[in-house]
mmCIF file of C-alpha atoms in Angstrom:
data_model
loop_
_atom_site.group_PDB
_atom_site.id
_atom_site.type_symbol
_atom_site.label_atom_id
_atom_site.label_comp_id
_atom_site.label_asym_id
_atom_site.label_seq_id
_atom_site.Cartn_x
_atom_site.Cartn_y
_atom_site.Cartn_z
ATOM 1 C CA MET A 6 40.015 -19.445 -98.077
ATOM 2 C CA ARG A 7 40.509 -20.558 -94.257
ATOM 3 C CA THR A 8 36.947 -19.298 -93.546
ATOM 4 C CA SER A 9 35.388 -21.591 -96.142
ATOM 5 C CA LYS A 10 37.391 -24.614 -94.959
ATOM 6 C CA ILE A 11 35.910 -24.206 -91.434
ATOM 7 C CA SER A 12 32.530 -23.761 -92.802
ATOM 8 C CA GLN A 13 32.832 -27.109 -94.604
ATOM 9 C CA GLU A 14 33.978 -28.718 -91.350
ATOM 10 C CA THR A 15 31.314 -27.272 -89.580
ATOM 11 C CA SER A 16 28.811 -28.611 -92.056
ATOM 12 C CA LYS A 17 30.159 -32.131 -91.908
ATOM 13 C CA LEU A 18 29.886 -32.343 -88.241
ATOM 14 C CA LEU A 19 26.261 -30.859 -88.234
ATOM 15 C CA ASN A 20 25.459 -33.537 -90.817
ATOM 16 C CA ALA A 21 26.824 -36.339 -88.626
ATOM 17 C CA ARG A 22 24.818 -35.211 -85.765
ATOM 18 C CA SER A 23 21.517 -34.964 -87.856
ATOM 19 C CA LEU A 24 20.026 -38.236 -86.728
ATOM 20 C CA SER A 25 20.270 -37.060 -83.110
ATOM 21 C CA PRO A 26 20.241 -33.232 -83.169
ATOM 22 C CA ARG A 27 21.586 -31.314 -80.203
ATOM 23 C CA ARG A 28 21.256 -27.855 -79.191
ATOM 24 C CA SER A 29 23.916 -25.535 -80.296
ATOM 25 C CA THR A 30 24.428 -21.957 -79.226
ATOM 26 C CA ARG A 31 25.611 -18.769 -81.056
ATOM 27 C CA THR A 32 28.244 -18.462 -78.494
ATOM 28 C CA SER A 33 29.546 -21.781 -78.975
ATOM 29 C CA LEU A 34 29.527 -21.508 -82.701
ATOM 30 C CA SER A 35 31.001 -18.074 -82.652
ATOM 31 C CA ARG A 36 33.753 -19.194 -80.471
ATOM 32 C CA PHE A 37 34.468 -22.234 -82.650
ATOM 33 C CA ALA A 38 34.820 -20.111 -85.668
ATOM 34 C CA HIS A 39 37.803 -18.349 -84.258
ATOM 35 C CA ASN A 40 39.684 -21.559 -83.436
ATOM 36 C CA GLY A 41 41.659 -23.750 -85.639
ATOM 37 C CA PRO A 42 40.699 -26.766 -87.337
ATOM 38 C CA VAL A 43 39.516 -29.486 -85.135
ATOM 39 C CA LYS A 44 40.796 -33.103 -85.869
ATOM 40 C CA LYS A 45 37.979 -35.659 -86.028
ATOM 41 C CA GLU A 46 38.431 -37.857 -83.274
ATOM 42 C CA GLU A 47 37.734 -41.670 -83.714
ATOM 43 C CA SER A 48 34.861 -42.409 -81.567
ATOM 44 C CA ALA A 49 31.861 -44.607 -81.543
ATOM 45 C CA GLU A 50 29.740 -41.810 -80.795
ATOM 46 C CA PRO A 51 29.328 -38.542 -82.740
ATOM 47 C CA LEU A 52 30.868 -35.608 -80.667
ATOM 48 C CA ASP A 53 28.856 -32.563 -79.832
ATOM 49 C CA ILE A 54 30.347 -29.248 -80.725
ATOM 50 C CA GLU A 55 30.252 -28.315 -76.983
ATOM 51 C CA ASP A 56 32.262 -31.221 -76.097
ATOM 52 C CA VAL A 57 34.853 -29.942 -78.564
ATOM 53 C CA ILE A 58 34.764 -26.778 -77.418
ATOM 54 C CA PRO A 59 35.792 -25.927 -73.870
ATOM 55 C CA SER A 60 33.422 -23.509 -72.231
ATOM 56 C CA ARG A 61 34.634 -20.444 -70.537
ATOM 57 C CA LYS A 62 32.895 -18.898 -67.589
ATOM 58 C CA ARG A 63 32.692 -15.028 -67.753
ATOM 59 C CA LYS A 64 34.559 -13.589 -64.542
ATOM 60 C CA ARG A 65 32.828 -10.701 -63.208
ATOM 61 C CA ASP A 66 34.743 -7.685 -62.665
ATOM 62 C CA ALA A 67 35.177 -7.289 -58.831
ATOM 63 C CA THR A 68 34.388 -4.042 -57.283
ATOM 64 C CA PRO A 69 37.353 -2.497 -55.660
ATOM 65 C CA ARG A 70 37.051 -2.317 -51.814
ATOM 66 C CA THR A 71 38.694 0.039 -49.772
ATOM 67 C CA PRO A 72 40.138 -1.874 -46.899
ATOM 68 C CA THR A 73 39.391 -0.858 -43.508
ATOM 69 C CA LYS A 74 42.173 0.235 -41.482
ATOM 70 C CA GLN A 75 41.899 -1.664 -37.886
ATOM 71 C CA SER A 76 44.340 -1.294 -35.190
ATOM 72 C CA PRO A 77 44.345 -3.437 -32.315
ATOM 73 C CA HIS A 78 45.459 -0.559 -30.227
ATOM 74 C CA LYS A 79 42.147 1.431 -30.698
ATOM 75 C CA THR A 80 39.541 1.651 -28.251
ATOM 76 C CA VAL A 81 36.182 3.661 -28.650
ATOM 77 C CA VAL A 82 34.874 5.315 -25.670
ATOM 78 C CA LYS A 83 31.347 6.993 -25.383
ATOM 79 C CA VAL A 84 31.780 10.249 -23.433
ATOM 80 C CA LYS A 85 28.678 11.043 -21.341
ATOM 81 C CA THR A 86 27.805 14.362 -19.638
ATOM 82 C CA GLU A 87 25.548 15.015 -17.057
ATOM 83 C CA THR A 88 23.169 17.787 -17.311
ATOM 84 C CA GLU A 89 21.010 18.939 -14.459
ATOM 85 C CA GLU A 90 17.512 19.679 -14.481
ATOM 86 C CA SER A 91 15.752 21.389 -11.590
ATOM 87 C CA ILE A 92 12.228 20.189 -10.663
ATOM 88 C CA THR A 93 9.530 20.776 -8.002
ATOM 89 C CA PHE A 94 7.992 18.217 -5.739
ATOM 90 C CA SER A 95 5.086 18.436 -3.322
ATOM 91 C CA PRO A 96 5.980 19.022 0.155
ATOM 92 C CA ALA A 97 5.833 15.380 1.135
ATOM 93 C CA LYS A 98 8.072 14.277 4.002
ATOM 94 C CA GLU A 99 10.657 11.467 3.697
ATOM 95 C CA ARG A 100 9.441 8.006 4.971
ATOM 96 C CA LYS A 101 10.455 7.395 8.514
ATOM 97 C CA VAL A 102 10.549 4.025 10.314
ATOM 98 C CA ARG A 103 7.472 3.753 12.243
ATOM 99 C CA LYS A 104 7.159 1.693 15.599
ATOM 100 C CA PRO A 105 3.693 0.840 17.178
ATOM 101 C CA ALA A 106 3.129 0.908 21.001
ATOM 102 C CA ARG A 107 5.400 -1.502 22.441
ATOM 103 C CA LYS A 108 6.562 -2.769 25.970
ATOM 104 C CA VAL A 109 10.112 -1.806 26.747
ATOM 105 C CA LYS A 110 11.553 -2.973 30.219
ATOM 106 C CA ASN A 111 13.340 -0.061 32.213
ATOM 107 C CA GLU A 112 16.861 -1.041 32.886
ATOM 108 C CA GLU A 113 17.230 0.968 36.023
ATOM 109 C CA THR A 114 14.008 0.068 37.785
ATOM 110 C CA GLY A 115 13.167 -3.308 35.925
ATOM 111 C CA ASP A 116 9.617 -2.463 35.342
ATOM 112 C CA VAL A 117 8.066 -2.910 31.933
ATOM 113 C CA GLU A 118 6.820 0.448 30.350
ATOM 114 C CA ILE A 119 4.648 1.171 27.531
ATOM 115 C CA HIS A 120 6.095 3.274 24.790
ATOM 116 C CA PRO A 121 3.891 4.950 22.313
ATOM 117 C CA PRO A 122 4.194 4.958 18.791
ATOM 118 C CA ASN A 123 7.135 7.301 17.551
ATOM 119 C CA ASP A 124 5.136 9.554 15.640
ATOM 120 C CA TRP A 125 1.618 9.448 17.289
ATOM 121 C CA ALA A 126 1.980 13.316 18.397
ATOM 122 C CA GLU A 127 2.419 14.662 15.014
ATOM 123 C CA VAL A 128 -0.321 12.400 13.402
ATOM 124 C CA TYR A 129 -2.645 13.487 16.103
ATOM 125 C CA ALA A 130 -1.908 17.260 15.728
ATOM 126 C CA VAL A 131 -2.461 16.936 11.870
ATOM 127 C CA VAL A 132 -5.640 15.131 12.376
ATOM 128 C CA LYS A 133 -7.005 17.643 15.042
ATOM 129 C CA GLU A 134 -6.318 20.500 12.579
ATOM 130 C CA MET A 135 -8.191 18.753 9.848
ATOM 131 C CA ARG A 136 -11.251 18.243 12.103
ATOM 132 C CA THR A 137 -11.111 22.042 13.122
ATOM 133 C CA SER A 138 -10.317 23.752 10.004
ATOM 134 C CA GLY A 139 -9.527 21.395 7.387
ATOM 135 C CA ALA A 140 -11.011 18.875 4.907
ATOM 136 C CA ALA A 141 -12.248 16.705 8.215
ATOM 137 C CA GLN A 142 -14.537 19.573 9.398
ATOM 138 C CA HIS A 143 -18.342 19.564 9.492
ATOM 139 C CA ALA A 144 -18.862 16.120 10.167
ATOM 140 C CA ALA A 145 -22.110 14.501 11.143
ATOM 141 C CA VAL A 146 -20.755 13.717 14.736
ATOM 142 C CA ASP A 147 -20.181 17.538 15.190
ATOM 143 C CA THR A 148 -23.977 18.329 15.238
ATOM 144 C CA MET A 149 -25.708 14.951 15.365
ATOM 145 C CA GLY A 150 -23.371 12.994 17.701
ATOM 146 C CA CYS A 151 -24.803 11.527 21.079
ATOM 147 C CA GLU A 152 -23.217 13.983 23.381
ATOM 148 C CA ARG A 153 -24.985 16.835 21.331
ATOM 149 C CA LEU A 154 -28.444 15.264 20.962
ATOM 150 C CA ALA A 155 -29.640 16.119 24.799
ATOM 151 C CA GLN A 156 -32.110 18.859 24.963
ATOM 152 C CA GLU A 157 -30.804 22.096 26.769
ATOM 153 C CA THR A 158 -34.227 23.090 28.041
ATOM 154 C CA VAL A 159 -34.606 20.448 30.572
ATOM 155 C CA THR A 160 -33.216 19.634 33.888
ATOM 156 C CA PRO A 161 -29.738 18.156 34.241
ATOM 157 C CA LYS A 162 -31.264 14.877 35.643
ATOM 158 C CA VAL A 163 -33.458 14.551 32.383
ATOM 159 C CA LYS A 164 -30.435 15.981 30.306
ATOM 160 C CA ARG A 165 -28.436 12.719 31.469
ATOM 161 C CA TYR A 166 -31.133 10.572 30.634
ATOM 162 C CA HIS A 167 -31.217 11.825 27.128
ATOM 163 C CA THR A 168 -27.399 11.160 26.559
ATOM 164 C CA LEU A 169 -27.875 7.535 27.993
ATOM 165 C CA THR A 170 -30.760 7.051 25.707
ATOM 166 C CA ALA A 171 -29.046 8.501 22.490
ATOM 167 C CA LEU A 172 -25.995 6.244 23.274
ATOM 168 C CA MET A 173 -28.274 3.201 23.466
ATOM 169 C CA LEU A 174 -29.954 3.901 20.186
ATOM 170 C CA SER A 175 -26.671 4.694 18.607
ATOM 171 C CA SER A 176 -25.080 1.343 18.419
ATOM 172 C CA GLN A 177 -24.815 -0.002 14.581
ATOM 173 C CA THR A 178 -26.588 3.105 13.718
ATOM 174 C CA LYS A 179 -25.623 6.107 11.830
ATOM 175 C CA ASP A 180 -25.443 9.626 13.527
ATOM 176 C CA THR A 181 -28.068 11.023 11.108
ATOM 177 C CA THR A 182 -30.382 8.129 11.567
ATOM 178 C CA ASN A 183 -29.947 8.296 15.437
ATOM 179 C CA PHE A 184 -30.777 11.928 15.290
ATOM 180 C CA GLN A 185 -34.068 11.341 13.684
ATOM 181 C CA ALA A 186 -35.179 8.728 16.065
ATOM 182 C CA MET A 187 -34.214 11.025 19.008
ATOM 183 C CA ASN A 188 -36.413 13.895 17.488
ATOM 184 C CA ARG A 189 -39.444 11.473 17.347
ATOM 185 C CA LEU A 190 -39.099 10.600 21.054
ATOM 186 C CA TYR A 191 -38.990 14.396 21.715
ATOM 187 C CA THR A 192 -41.974 15.155 19.933
ATOM 188 C CA GLU A 193 -44.140 11.977 19.655
ATOM 189 C CA LEU A 194 -43.644 10.073 22.963
ATOM 190 C CA PRO A 195 -47.014 10.644 24.851
ATOM 191 C CA ALA A 196 -46.998 11.690 28.474
ATOM 192 C CA TYR A 197 -47.741 9.455 31.150
ATOM 193 C CA LYS A 198 -50.433 11.404 32.611
ATOM 194 C CA GLU A 199 -52.990 14.044 31.503
ATOM 195 C CA GLY A 200 -50.856 17.631 31.834
ATOM 196 C CA ALA A 201 -47.640 16.140 32.156
ATOM 197 C CA PRO A 202 -44.974 17.151 29.199
ATOM 198 C CA VAL A 203 -44.963 15.207 26.127
ATOM 199 C CA GLY A 204 -41.433 13.830 25.100
ATOM 200 C CA LEU A 205 -38.640 12.088 26.316
ATOM 201 C CA ASN A 206 -38.209 11.487 30.040
ATOM 202 C CA LEU A 207 -38.275 8.397 32.473
ATOM 203 C CA GLU A 208 -41.774 8.406 33.376
ATOM 204 C CA ASN A 209 -42.930 8.414 29.732
ATOM 205 C CA ILE A 210 -40.655 5.665 28.921
ATOM 206 C CA LEU A 211 -41.993 3.653 31.520
ATOM 207 C CA ALA A 212 -45.616 4.269 30.789
ATOM 208 C CA VAL A 213 -45.282 4.100 27.002
ATOM 209 C CA ASP A 214 -46.418 0.752 25.204
ATOM 210 C CA PRO A 215 -43.605 -1.305 24.084
ATOM 211 C CA LYS A 216 -45.195 -1.616 20.529
ATOM 212 C CA LEU A 217 -45.467 2.286 20.020
ATOM 213 C CA LEU A 218 -41.888 2.763 21.369
ATOM 214 C CA ASN A 219 -40.603 0.306 18.749
ATOM 215 C CA GLU A 220 -42.515 2.062 16.111
ATOM 216 C CA LEU A 221 -40.902 5.421 16.949
ATOM 217 C CA ILE A 222 -37.222 4.024 16.882
ATOM 218 C CA TRP A 223 -37.961 1.477 14.083
ATOM 219 C CA ALA A 224 -35.175 3.271 11.878
ATOM 220 C CA VAL A 225 -32.330 2.510 14.104
ATOM 221 C CA GLY A 226 -30.310 -0.948 13.969
ATOM 222 C CA PHE A 227 -31.716 -3.636 15.915
ATOM 223 C CA HIS A 228 -34.694 -1.545 17.153
ATOM 224 C CA ASN A 229 -36.486 -4.561 18.667
ATOM 225 C CA ASN A 230 -33.834 -5.446 21.113
ATOM 226 C CA LYS A 231 -33.323 -1.736 21.958
ATOM 227 C CA THR A 232 -36.850 -1.349 22.786
ATOM 228 C CA LYS A 233 -36.644 -4.155 25.368
ATOM 229 C CA TYR A 234 -33.344 -2.530 26.661
ATOM 230 C CA ILE A 235 -34.646 0.920 26.967
ATOM 231 C CA LYS A 236 -37.837 -0.454 28.799
ATOM 232 C CA ALA A 237 -36.058 -2.648 31.074
ATOM 233 C CA THR A 238 -33.112 0.237 31.899
ATOM 234 C CA ALA A 239 -35.968 2.559 32.854
ATOM 235 C CA GLU A 240 -36.930 0.254 35.555
ATOM 236 C CA ILE A 241 -33.763 -0.257 36.934
ATOM 237 C CA LEU A 242 -33.057 3.444 37.066
ATOM 238 C CA ARG A 243 -36.416 4.048 38.863
ATOM 239 C CA ASP A 244 -35.632 1.248 41.512
ATOM 240 C CA GLN A 245 -32.124 1.461 42.127
ATOM 241 C CA TYR A 246 -30.983 4.925 41.157
ATOM 242 C CA ASN A 247 -33.778 7.333 42.131
ATOM 243 C CA GLY A 248 -34.599 8.047 38.595
ATOM 244 C CA ASP A 249 -31.027 9.103 37.725
ATOM 245 C CA ILE A 250 -28.412 7.393 35.575
ATOM 246 C CA PRO A 251 -25.398 5.601 37.455
ATOM 247 C CA ASP A 252 -22.259 7.732 37.964
ATOM 248 C CA THR A 253 -19.775 4.835 37.935
ATOM 249 C CA ILE A 254 -18.589 3.033 35.049
ATOM 250 C CA GLU A 255 -19.693 -0.403 36.894
ATOM 251 C CA GLY A 256 -23.097 0.833 37.273
ATOM 252 C CA LEU A 257 -23.573 2.172 33.741
ATOM 253 C CA MET A 258 -22.082 -1.308 32.407
ATOM 254 C CA SER A 259 -24.607 -3.057 34.354
ATOM 255 C CA LEU A 260 -27.519 -1.728 32.451
ATOM 256 C CA PRO A 261 -29.064 -3.895 29.739
ATOM 257 C CA GLY A 262 -27.381 -3.301 26.318
ATOM 258 C CA VAL A 263 -24.649 -0.746 27.600
ATOM 259 C CA GLY A 264 -21.082 -1.763 26.925
ATOM 260 C CA PRO A 265 -17.525 -0.291 27.395
ATOM 261 C CA LYS A 266 -17.939 2.175 24.746
ATOM 262 C CA MET A 267 -21.505 3.614 25.732
ATOM 263 C CA GLY A 268 -20.335 3.433 29.259
ATOM 264 C CA TYR A 269 -17.363 5.604 29.041
ATOM 265 C CA LEU A 270 -18.722 8.056 26.791
ATOM 266 C CA CYS A 271 -21.968 8.413 28.943
ATOM 267 C CA LEU A 272 -19.631 8.883 32.065
ATOM 268 C CA SER A 273 -17.546 11.427 30.299
ATOM 269 C CA VAL A 274 -20.393 13.413 28.857
ATOM 270 C CA ALA A 275 -23.079 13.210 31.586
ATOM 271 C CA TRP A 276 -20.898 13.408 34.550
ATOM 272 C CA GLY A 277 -17.784 14.926 33.298
ATOM 273 C CA LYS A 278 -15.523 11.871 34.571
ATOM 274 C CA HIS A 279 -12.824 10.743 32.183
ATOM 275 C CA GLU A 280 -11.976 7.315 33.246
ATOM 276 C CA GLY A 281 -11.853 5.519 30.102
ATOM 277 C CA ILE A 282 -11.782 6.040 26.170
ATOM 278 C CA GLY A 283 -15.127 5.368 24.182
ATOM 279 C CA VAL A 284 -13.648 3.332 21.320
ATOM 280 C CA ASP A 285 -16.170 2.623 18.560
ATOM 281 C CA VAL A 286 -15.468 1.048 15.062
ATOM 282 C CA HIS A 287 -14.075 4.021 13.655
ATOM 283 C CA VAL A 288 -11.305 4.605 16.379
ATOM 284 C CA HIS A 289 -10.604 0.922 16.276
ATOM 285 C CA ARG A 290 -10.149 0.885 12.454
ATOM 286 C CA ILE A 291 -8.305 4.229 11.964
ATOM 287 C CA THR A 292 -5.591 3.461 14.884
ATOM 288 C CA ASN A 293 -5.058 0.119 13.264
ATOM 289 C CA LEU A 294 -4.389 1.674 9.765
ATOM 290 C CA TRP A 295 -1.921 4.018 11.265
ATOM 291 C CA GLY A 296 -0.022 0.962 12.859
ATOM 292 C CA TRP A 297 -0.539 2.530 16.425
ATOM 293 C CA HIS A 298 -1.250 -1.215 17.487
ATOM 294 C CA LYS A 299 -2.752 -4.593 16.075
ATOM 295 C CA THR A 300 -5.827 -5.325 17.705
ATOM 296 C CA LYS A 301 -9.035 -7.567 16.741
ATOM 297 C CA GLY A 302 -11.845 -5.220 18.376
ATOM 298 C CA PRO A 303 -12.726 -1.974 20.042
ATOM 299 C CA GLU A 304 -12.356 -3.368 23.389
ATOM 300 C CA GLU A 305 -8.730 -4.207 22.820
ATOM 301 C CA SER A 306 -8.016 -1.058 21.029
ATOM 302 C CA ARG A 307 -9.368 0.705 24.075
ATOM 303 C CA LEU A 308 -7.145 -0.912 26.434
ATOM 304 C CA ALA A 309 -3.994 -0.560 24.085
ATOM 305 C CA LEU A 310 -4.824 3.368 23.847
ATOM 306 C CA GLN A 311 -5.128 3.904 27.507
ATOM 307 C CA ALA A 312 -1.757 2.158 28.193
ATOM 308 C CA TRP A 313 0.087 5.187 26.733
ATOM 309 C CA LEU A 314 -2.099 7.930 25.322
ATOM 310 C CA PRO A 315 -2.382 11.111 27.778
ATOM 311 C CA ARG A 316 -5.308 11.236 29.935
ATOM 312 C CA GLU A 317 -6.166 14.615 28.806
ATOM 313 C CA LEU A 318 -6.861 13.430 25.349
ATOM 314 C CA TRP A 319 -9.269 10.511 26.551
ATOM 315 C CA HIS A 320 -12.471 12.604 26.060
ATOM 316 C CA GLU A 321 -11.683 14.217 22.630
ATOM 317 C CA ILE A 322 -10.048 11.399 20.777
ATOM 318 C CA ASN A 323 -13.441 9.581 20.004
ATOM 319 C CA TRP A 324 -14.755 13.209 18.642
ATOM 320 C CA VAL A 325 -11.512 13.621 16.661
ATOM 321 C CA LEU A 326 -11.419 10.068 14.851
ATOM 322 C CA VAL A 327 -15.082 9.634 14.427
ATOM 323 C CA GLY A 328 -15.366 12.697 12.466
ATOM 324 C CA LEU A 329 -12.250 11.854 10.367
ATOM 325 C CA GLY A 330 -13.762 8.452 9.860
ATOM 326 C CA GLN A 331 -16.952 10.047 8.783
ATOM 327 C CA THR A 332 -15.544 12.475 6.132
ATOM 328 C CA ILE A 333 -12.163 11.360 5.071
ATOM 329 C CA CYS A 334 -10.984 8.114 6.190
ATOM 330 C CA LEU A 335 -14.418 6.235 5.198
ATOM 331 C CA PRO A 336 -14.585 2.583 5.695
ATOM 332 C CA VAL A 337 -15.324 2.179 2.056
ATOM 333 C CA GLY A 338 -13.711 4.544 -0.546
ATOM 334 C CA ARG A 339 -11.110 6.310 1.668
ATOM 335 C CA LYS A 340 -10.231 9.912 0.224
ATOM 336 C CA CYS A 341 -6.546 9.643 0.701
ATOM 337 C CA GLY A 342 -5.895 12.485 -1.725
ATOM 338 C CA ASP A 343 -7.769 14.873 0.531
ATOM 339 C CA CYS A 344 -6.024 13.643 3.771
ATOM 340 C CA GLU A 345 -2.773 15.556 5.014
ATOM 341 C CA LEU A 346 -1.449 12.557 6.656
ATOM 342 C CA GLY A 347 -1.323 10.933 2.953
ATOM 343 C CA LEU A 348 -0.047 13.999 1.502
ATOM 344 C CA ARG A 349 2.589 14.483 4.153
ATOM 345 C CA GLY A 350 3.689 10.749 4.235
ATOM 346 C CA LEU A 351 2.461 10.176 7.699
ATOM 347 C CA CYS A 352 -0.078 7.602 6.749
ATOM 348 C CA LYS A 353 1.242 3.978 6.121
ATOM 349 C CA ALA A 354 -2.163 2.680 4.773
ATOM 350 C CA ALA A 355 -2.610 5.556 2.350
ATOM 351 C CA GLU A 356 -3.267 4.610 -1.383
ATOM 352 C CA ARG A 357 -0.565 5.777 -3.227
ATOM 353 C CA GLY A 358 -2.363 6.654 -6.388
ATOM 354 C CA LYS A 359 -4.877 8.953 -4.732
ATOM 355 C CA VAL A 360 -2.188 10.733 -2.846
ATOM 356 C CA THR A 361 -0.274 11.489 -6.147
ATOM 357 C CA VAL A 362 -3.316 12.866 -7.667
ATOM 358 C CA GLY A 363 -4.089 14.909 -4.348
ATOM 359 C CA ARG A 364 -0.242 16.124 -4.406
ATOM 360 C CA ARG A 365 -0.328 17.550 -7.934
ATOM 361 C CA LEU A 366 -4.041 19.076 -7.348
ATOM 362 C CA LYS A 367 -2.267 20.894 -4.076
ATOM 363 C CA GLU A 368 0.632 21.945 -6.160
ATOM 364 C CA GLU A 369 -1.705 23.509 -8.740
ATOM 365 C CA ARG A 370 -3.834 25.459 -6.206
ATOM 366 C CA ILE A 371 -0.435 26.785 -4.421
ATOM 367 C CA LYS A 372 0.533 28.140 -7.977
ATOM 368 C CA GLU A 373 -2.951 29.423 -8.585
ATOM 369 C CA GLU A 374 -2.710 31.437 -5.277
ATOM 370 C CA GLY A 375 0.645 32.770 -5.983
ATOM 371 C CA GLY A 376 2.558 30.558 -3.689
ATOM 372 C CA GLU A 377 5.553 28.379 -4.275
ATOM 373 C CA VAL A 378 6.106 24.739 -3.557
ATOM 374 C CA VAL A 379 8.807 24.404 -1.193
ATOM 375 C CA LYS A 380 10.427 21.099 -1.833
ATOM 376 C CA THR A 381 12.786 20.970 -4.922
ATOM 377 C CA GLY A 382 14.977 18.071 -6.191
ATOM 378 C CA VAL A 383 17.645 17.742 -8.982
ATOM 379 C CA VAL A 384 17.330 14.944 -11.491
ATOM 380 C CA LYS A 385 20.564 13.822 -13.231
ATOM 381 C CA SER A 386 20.356 12.505 -16.870
ATOM 382 C CA ASP A 387 23.057 11.102 -19.089
ATOM 383 C CA GLU A 388 23.555 12.343 -22.696
ATOM 384 C CA VAL A 389 26.012 10.993 -25.173
ATOM 385 C CA THR A 390 27.891 13.950 -26.788
ATOM 386 C CA GLY A 391 30.628 12.270 -28.916
ATOM 387 C CA GLU A 392 33.160 9.592 -29.142
ATOM 388 C CA VAL A 393 36.726 9.713 -28.620
ATOM 389 C CA VAL A 394 39.570 7.280 -29.890
ATOM 390 C CA VAL A 395 41.792 6.376 -27.296
ATOM 391 C CA ASN A 396 45.417 5.286 -27.847
ATOM 392 C CA ALA A 397 44.989 5.748 -31.808
ATOM 393 C CA ASP A 398 48.129 5.745 -33.990
ATOM 394 C CA ALA A 399 49.528 9.072 -35.023
ATOM 395 C CA GLU A 400 48.526 10.038 -38.794
#
């Protein structure tokens, strides 16, 4: 049979390769069994069955793919629709361009005029409202300021001396500390002679031992120097002013330890003469924060303010700004979230984080009280609603 002949040929080939056997695979043998007889090639080397039978590589059946129809004329466009959502804001004003006090030449007369800051009146009105009925009321200066420390039961002459002494002690000293020192002088300063009243007056200051006076005022700043100034001033008042205080700014500033701030405040409180502004560190610091001017010290600030501030405000501005500086606009740790200037966008130096929190709390209080936040706004947002094919071929 044909099958037996093929088997014989296969056995011969295998025997011929017995000295150097090589692998044979079932696949190769099975394919060889279905082929016709293989002629023996004359070769020096024995043939391998894999050399005789050509190998075939299995072809994988390709998965049919659906061709994607593309058109060079098609363009995909995303359509966005705008949705409006109403939200509420706190009643903050838009930012304005602030101009400090500045010199402007009058074209008609040729004179140089001082123009005030463009928003000073609005700022001052808001602060004064805060001081009288808002967050800045009940400051230490309201009850313990120098102008309130003089006793009401004494003569006007002695009362004026009380005001001068309180101002001399107030330098570099808190109002609460100054209040305590003045009380000690009122109650512990011995009488200059037997039968005379105890307490603060010119005669008792002249007679007191400097060491005892220093002990009575030790709590105030620079008490050693102030002891010398008070004793020296008492002698000047006795010898040159008949025991009273000077009624001019020149006379007051000639006294030891009395500068422009003390002099103008004393002249205003004791004599009712408003010839200048008493500028202390609070007034100097806050007006510079507002951008009203750029000055290096209280005296420069005084001159800058007097150049444009209405004269009727010269007396009260110290009380207004000192109280603000003691309650809200502190030297360290300003409470911008409680300040109406920051909440209304009127203070250029307000800390924005604190203002944001303050506005949120104010809105919550308004809602709790049944009120409404006045300012509203519209926020526009883009939303993708679908895709439209433009210039598509008709199906």
